[in-house]
Amino acid sequence: MKGLAKFIKDNALLVIGVLILVSSLLNRVFFSLKDSLSDGVIFKSFDKSKSTLSDVQASAIAERLYTSMSNWGTDETAIFDIFRTLTKYDFAKVYEAFGERAYDNILGITGDFTDYNIDLFGWLNHELTKSEYQKLRELNPSIFGSVIV
């Protein structure tokens, strides 16, 4: 027992690194199982031809959503403000512009160095609490009324 305590003390950074790695791997396995067991969201059925947004506007909104979720802490107010004004047709264009982006739930890391890509519904699901997601449903039932999280 004394030898183990000395090893941990002498190799603290290595031990922490291994714990983070194991935690990240378990997280990826958990979310892979969760995604494979869920029905997921089929959103491509919405008609974006009735959208009033240009491709540039849809991309700008997608970037605002990403920014509101990718920094330390989530800006729920910005998310609610965006969804308060979108029609389901406009959202279809924003959803497409958002695409799938890298996400790491354990470390809160986003960017090219993570390999877990999820769509906008996945980001919202990970970043918002159940009550906040319920608020989205109330703000915009035409988008979130039939989405089960």
PDB file of C-alpha atoms in Angstrom:
ATOM      1  CA  MET A   1       0.000   0.000   0.000  1.00  0.00           C
ATOM      2  CA  LYS A   2       2.861   2.346   0.834  1.00  0.00           C
ATOM      3  CA  GLY A   3       4.445   1.669  -2.546  1.00  0.00           C
ATOM      4  CA  LEU A   4       1.223   2.532  -4.396  1.00  0.00           C
ATOM      5  CA  ALA A   5       0.851   5.832  -2.533  1.00  0.00           C
ATOM      6  CA  LYS A   6       4.441   6.746  -3.398  1.00  0.00           C
ATOM      7  CA  PHE A   7       3.895   5.849  -7.065  1.00  0.00           C
ATOM      8  CA  ILE A   8       0.760   8.019  -7.232  1.00  0.00           C
ATOM      9  CA  LYS A   9       2.532  10.909  -5.499  1.00  0.00           C
ATOM     10  CA  ASP A  10       5.599  10.663  -7.764  1.00  0.00           C
ATOM     11  CA  ASN A  11       3.486  10.271 -10.947  1.00  0.00           C
ATOM     12  CA  ALA A  12       0.497  12.501 -10.190  1.00  0.00           C
ATOM     13  CA  LEU A  13       0.314  14.002 -13.683  1.00  0.00           C
ATOM     14  CA  LEU A  14       0.468  10.584 -15.298  1.00  0.00           C
ATOM     15  CA  VAL A  15      -2.288   9.274 -13.012  1.00  0.00           C
ATOM     16  CA  ILE A  16      -4.481  12.312 -13.735  1.00  0.00           C
ATOM     17  CA  GLY A  17      -3.879  11.917 -17.474  1.00  0.00           C
ATOM     18  CA  VAL A  18      -4.855   8.253 -17.387  1.00  0.00           C
ATOM     19  CA  LEU A  19      -8.010   9.052 -15.395  1.00  0.00           C
ATOM     20  CA  ILE A  20      -9.015  11.738 -17.917  1.00  0.00           C
ATOM     21  CA  LEU A  21      -8.355   9.367 -20.821  1.00  0.00           C
ATOM     22  CA  VAL A  22     -10.396   6.552 -19.265  1.00  0.00           C
ATOM     23  CA  SER A  23     -13.202   8.979 -18.418  1.00  0.00           C
ATOM     24  CA  SER A  24     -13.264  10.312 -21.980  1.00  0.00           C
ATOM     25  CA  LEU A  25     -13.321   6.810 -23.458  1.00  0.00           C
ATOM     26  CA  LEU A  26     -16.169   5.755 -21.168  1.00  0.00           C
ATOM     27  CA  ASN A  27     -18.049   8.914 -22.148  1.00  0.00           C
ATOM     28  CA  ARG A  28     -17.688   8.114 -25.853  1.00  0.00           C
ATOM     29  CA  VAL A  29     -18.885   4.552 -25.309  1.00  0.00           C
ATOM     30  CA  PHE A  30     -21.861   5.784 -23.265  1.00  0.00           C
ATOM     31  CA  PHE A  31     -22.924   8.350 -25.878  1.00  0.00           C
ATOM     32  CA  SER A  32     -22.437   5.846 -28.708  1.00  0.00           C
ATOM     33  CA  LEU A  33     -24.742   3.408 -26.923  1.00  0.00           C
ATOM     34  CA  LYS A  34     -27.225   6.161 -26.104  1.00  0.00           C
ATOM     35  CA  ASP A  35     -27.331   7.290 -29.747  1.00  0.00           C
ATOM     36  CA  SER A  36     -27.663   3.747 -31.080  1.00  0.00           C
ATOM     37  CA  LEU A  37     -30.506   2.962 -28.680  1.00  0.00           C
ATOM     38  CA  SER A  38     -32.486   6.152 -29.322  1.00  0.00           C
ATOM     39  CA  ASP A  39     -34.687   6.796 -32.318  1.00  0.00           C
ATOM     40  CA  GLY A  40     -32.854  10.055 -32.958  1.00  0.00           C
ATOM     41  CA  VAL A  41     -34.368  13.045 -34.664  1.00  0.00           C
ATOM     42  CA  ILE A  42     -35.259  12.959 -38.324  1.00  0.00           C
ATOM     43  CA  PHE A  43     -35.434  16.628 -39.146  1.00  0.00           C
ATOM     44  CA  LYS A  44     -34.775  16.613 -42.864  1.00  0.00           C
ATOM     45  CA  SER A  45     -38.491  16.198 -43.505  1.00  0.00           C
ATOM     46  CA  PHE A  46     -39.134  19.929 -42.937  1.00  0.00           C
ATOM     47  CA  ASP A  47     -39.400  21.931 -46.122  1.00  0.00           C
ATOM     48  CA  LYS A  48     -36.766  24.661 -46.188  1.00  0.00           C
ATOM     49  CA  SER A  49     -37.995  26.042 -49.520  1.00  0.00           C
ATOM     50  CA  LYS A  50     -40.457  28.250 -47.611  1.00  0.00           C
ATOM     51  CA  SER A  51     -37.677  29.788 -45.517  1.00  0.00           C
ATOM     52  CA  THR A  52     -37.264  33.555 -45.595  1.00  0.00           C
ATOM     53  CA  LEU A  53     -33.568  33.269 -44.682  1.00  0.00           C
ATOM     54  CA  SER A  54     -30.725  33.451 -47.153  1.00  0.00           C
ATOM     55  CA  ASP A  55     -27.948  30.870 -46.887  1.00  0.00           C
ATOM     56  CA  VAL A  56     -25.698  33.566 -45.400  1.00  0.00           C
ATOM     57  CA  GLN A  57     -28.292  34.456 -42.745  1.00  0.00           C
ATOM     58  CA  ALA A  58     -28.828  30.793 -41.857  1.00  0.00           C
ATOM     59  CA  SER A  59     -25.064  30.298 -41.512  1.00  0.00           C
ATOM     60  CA  ALA A  60     -24.781  33.378 -39.296  1.00  0.00           C
ATOM     61  CA  ILE A  61     -27.548  32.085 -37.005  1.00  0.00           C
ATOM     62  CA  ALA A  62     -25.906  28.644 -36.884  1.00  0.00           C
ATOM     63  CA  GLU A  63     -22.620  30.290 -35.853  1.00  0.00           C
ATOM     64  CA  ARG A  64     -24.382  32.335 -33.155  1.00  0.00           C
ATOM     65  CA  LEU A  65     -25.905  29.132 -31.777  1.00  0.00           C
ATOM     66  CA  TYR A  66     -22.524  27.393 -31.851  1.00  0.00           C
ATOM     67  CA  THR A  67     -20.834  30.320 -30.103  1.00  0.00           C
ATOM     68  CA  SER A  68     -23.534  30.427 -27.436  1.00  0.00           C
ATOM     69  CA  MET A  69     -22.882  26.751 -26.623  1.00  0.00           C
ATOM     70  CA  SER A  70     -19.157  26.280 -27.275  1.00  0.00           C
ATOM     71  CA  ASN A  71     -17.688  28.747 -24.781  1.00  0.00           C
ATOM     72  CA  TRP A  72     -17.360  28.087 -21.057  1.00  0.00           C
ATOM     73  CA  GLY A  73     -20.950  28.115 -19.941  1.00  0.00           C
ATOM     74  CA  THR A  74     -23.973  28.168 -22.180  1.00  0.00           C
ATOM     75  CA  ASP A  75     -25.728  31.403 -23.109  1.00  0.00           C
ATOM     76  CA  GLU A  76     -29.295  30.146 -22.774  1.00  0.00           C
ATOM     77  CA  THR A  77     -30.749  33.630 -23.275  1.00  0.00           C
ATOM     78  CA  ALA A  78     -29.139  33.887 -26.721  1.00  0.00           C
ATOM     79  CA  ILE A  79     -30.474  30.448 -27.655  1.00  0.00           C
ATOM     80  CA  PHE A  80     -33.999  31.348 -26.523  1.00  0.00           C
ATOM     81  CA  ASP A  81     -33.858  34.686 -28.370  1.00  0.00           C
ATOM     82  CA  ILE A  82     -32.866  32.936 -31.605  1.00  0.00           C
ATOM     83  CA  PHE A  83     -35.549  30.244 -31.401  1.00  0.00           C
ATOM     84  CA  ARG A  84     -38.222  32.741 -30.441  1.00  0.00           C
ATOM     85  CA  THR A  85     -38.032  34.195 -33.979  1.00  0.00           C
ATOM     86  CA  LEU A  86     -37.451  31.153 -36.215  1.00  0.00           C
ATOM     87  CA  THR A  87     -40.106  29.403 -38.248  1.00  0.00           C
ATOM     88  CA  LYS A  88     -39.733  25.668 -38.783  1.00  0.00           C
ATOM     89  CA  TYR A  89     -38.744  26.429 -42.386  1.00  0.00           C
ATOM     90  CA  ASP A  90     -36.058  28.879 -41.300  1.00  0.00           C
ATOM     91  CA  PHE A  91     -34.852  26.388 -38.722  1.00  0.00           C
ATOM     92  CA  ALA A  92     -34.461  23.748 -41.433  1.00  0.00           C
ATOM     93  CA  LYS A  93     -31.895  26.008 -43.132  1.00  0.00           C
ATOM     94  CA  VAL A  94     -30.146  26.813 -39.833  1.00  0.00           C
ATOM     95  CA  TYR A  95     -30.037  23.113 -38.941  1.00  0.00           C
ATOM     96  CA  GLU A  96     -28.449  22.313 -42.298  1.00  0.00           C
ATOM     97  CA  ALA A  97     -25.938  25.169 -41.917  1.00  0.00           C
ATOM     98  CA  PHE A  98     -24.992  23.953 -38.427  1.00  0.00           C
ATOM     99  CA  GLY A  99     -24.303  20.451 -39.695  1.00  0.00           C
ATOM    100  CA  GLU A 100     -22.464  18.123 -37.334  1.00  0.00           C
ATOM    101  CA  ARG A 101     -19.780  19.600 -35.118  1.00  0.00           C
ATOM    102  CA  ALA A 102     -17.221  18.124 -32.765  1.00  0.00           C
ATOM    103  CA  TYR A 103     -18.283  17.842 -29.140  1.00  0.00           C
ATOM    104  CA  ASP A 104     -16.642  16.393 -26.020  1.00  0.00           C
ATOM    105  CA  ASN A 105     -19.082  16.164 -23.112  1.00  0.00           C
ATOM    106  CA  ILE A 106     -16.497  15.317 -20.425  1.00  0.00           C
ATOM    107  CA  LEU A 107     -13.949  18.064 -20.964  1.00  0.00           C
ATOM    108  CA  GLY A 108     -16.244  20.609 -22.576  1.00  0.00           C
ATOM    109  CA  ILE A 109     -13.837  20.783 -25.494  1.00  0.00           C
ATOM    110  CA  THR A 110     -14.958  21.689 -28.975  1.00  0.00           C
ATOM    111  CA  GLY A 111     -13.025  21.917 -32.195  1.00  0.00           C
ATOM    112  CA  ASP A 112     -11.026  19.797 -34.605  1.00  0.00           C
ATOM    113  CA  PHE A 113      -9.242  17.795 -31.893  1.00  0.00           C
ATOM    114  CA  THR A 114     -12.401  15.986 -30.748  1.00  0.00           C
ATOM    115  CA  ASP A 115     -13.943  13.218 -32.807  1.00  0.00           C
ATOM    116  CA  TYR A 116     -17.497  13.073 -31.509  1.00  0.00           C
ATOM    117  CA  ASN A 117     -19.660  14.932 -34.039  1.00  0.00           C
ATOM    118  CA  ILE A 118     -23.277  15.715 -33.273  1.00  0.00           C
ATOM    119  CA  ASP A 119     -25.979  17.796 -34.918  1.00  0.00           C
ATOM    120  CA  LEU A 120     -27.736  20.851 -33.516  1.00  0.00           C
ATOM    121  CA  PHE A 121     -30.327  18.762 -31.653  1.00  0.00           C
ATOM    122  CA  GLY A 122     -27.485  16.863 -29.985  1.00  0.00           C
ATOM    123  CA  TRP A 123     -25.743  20.086 -28.969  1.00  0.00           C
ATOM    124  CA  LEU A 124     -28.953  21.485 -27.506  1.00  0.00           C
ATOM    125  CA  ASN A 125     -29.624  18.215 -25.712  1.00  0.00           C
ATOM    126  CA  HIS A 126     -26.149  18.236 -24.112  1.00  0.00           C
ATOM    127  CA  GLU A 127     -26.021  21.939 -23.304  1.00  0.00           C
ATOM    128  CA  LEU A 128     -29.519  22.588 -21.967  1.00  0.00           C
ATOM    129  CA  THR A 129     -31.208  21.169 -18.904  1.00  0.00           C
ATOM    130  CA  LYS A 130     -34.550  19.402 -19.284  1.00  0.00           C
ATOM    131  CA  SER A 131     -36.397  22.489 -18.068  1.00  0.00           C
ATOM    132  CA  GLU A 132     -34.508  24.704 -20.537  1.00  0.00           C
ATOM    133  CA  TYR A 133     -35.307  22.285 -23.371  1.00  0.00           C
ATOM    134  CA  GLN A 134     -38.946  22.380 -22.251  1.00  0.00           C
ATOM    135  CA  LYS A 135     -38.797  26.178 -22.518  1.00  0.00           C
ATOM    136  CA  LEU A 136     -37.656  25.768 -26.149  1.00  0.00           C
ATOM    137  CA  ARG A 137     -40.706  23.571 -26.747  1.00  0.00           C
ATOM    138  CA  GLU A 138     -42.939  26.274 -25.303  1.00  0.00           C
ATOM    139  CA  LEU A 139     -41.202  29.075 -27.244  1.00  0.00           C
ATOM    140  CA  ASN A 140     -41.356  27.264 -30.550  1.00  0.00           C
ATOM    141  CA  PRO A 141     -43.618  24.199 -30.636  1.00  0.00           C
ATOM    142  CA  SER A 142     -43.495  24.088 -34.452  1.00  0.00           C
ATOM    143  CA  ILE A 143     -39.834  22.981 -34.154  1.00  0.00           C
ATOM    144  CA  PHE A 144     -39.620  21.239 -30.801  1.00  0.00           C
ATOM    145  CA  GLY A 145     -43.182  20.061 -30.233  1.00  0.00           C
ATOM    146  CA  SER A 146     -42.543  16.617 -31.691  1.00  0.00           C
ATOM    147  CA  VAL A 147     -38.897  16.255 -30.646  1.00  0.00           C
ATOM    148  CA  ILE A 148     -38.359  13.764 -27.846  1.00  0.00           C
ATOM    149  CA  VAL A 149     -35.186  14.181 -25.836  1.00  0.00           C
TER     150      VAL A 149
END
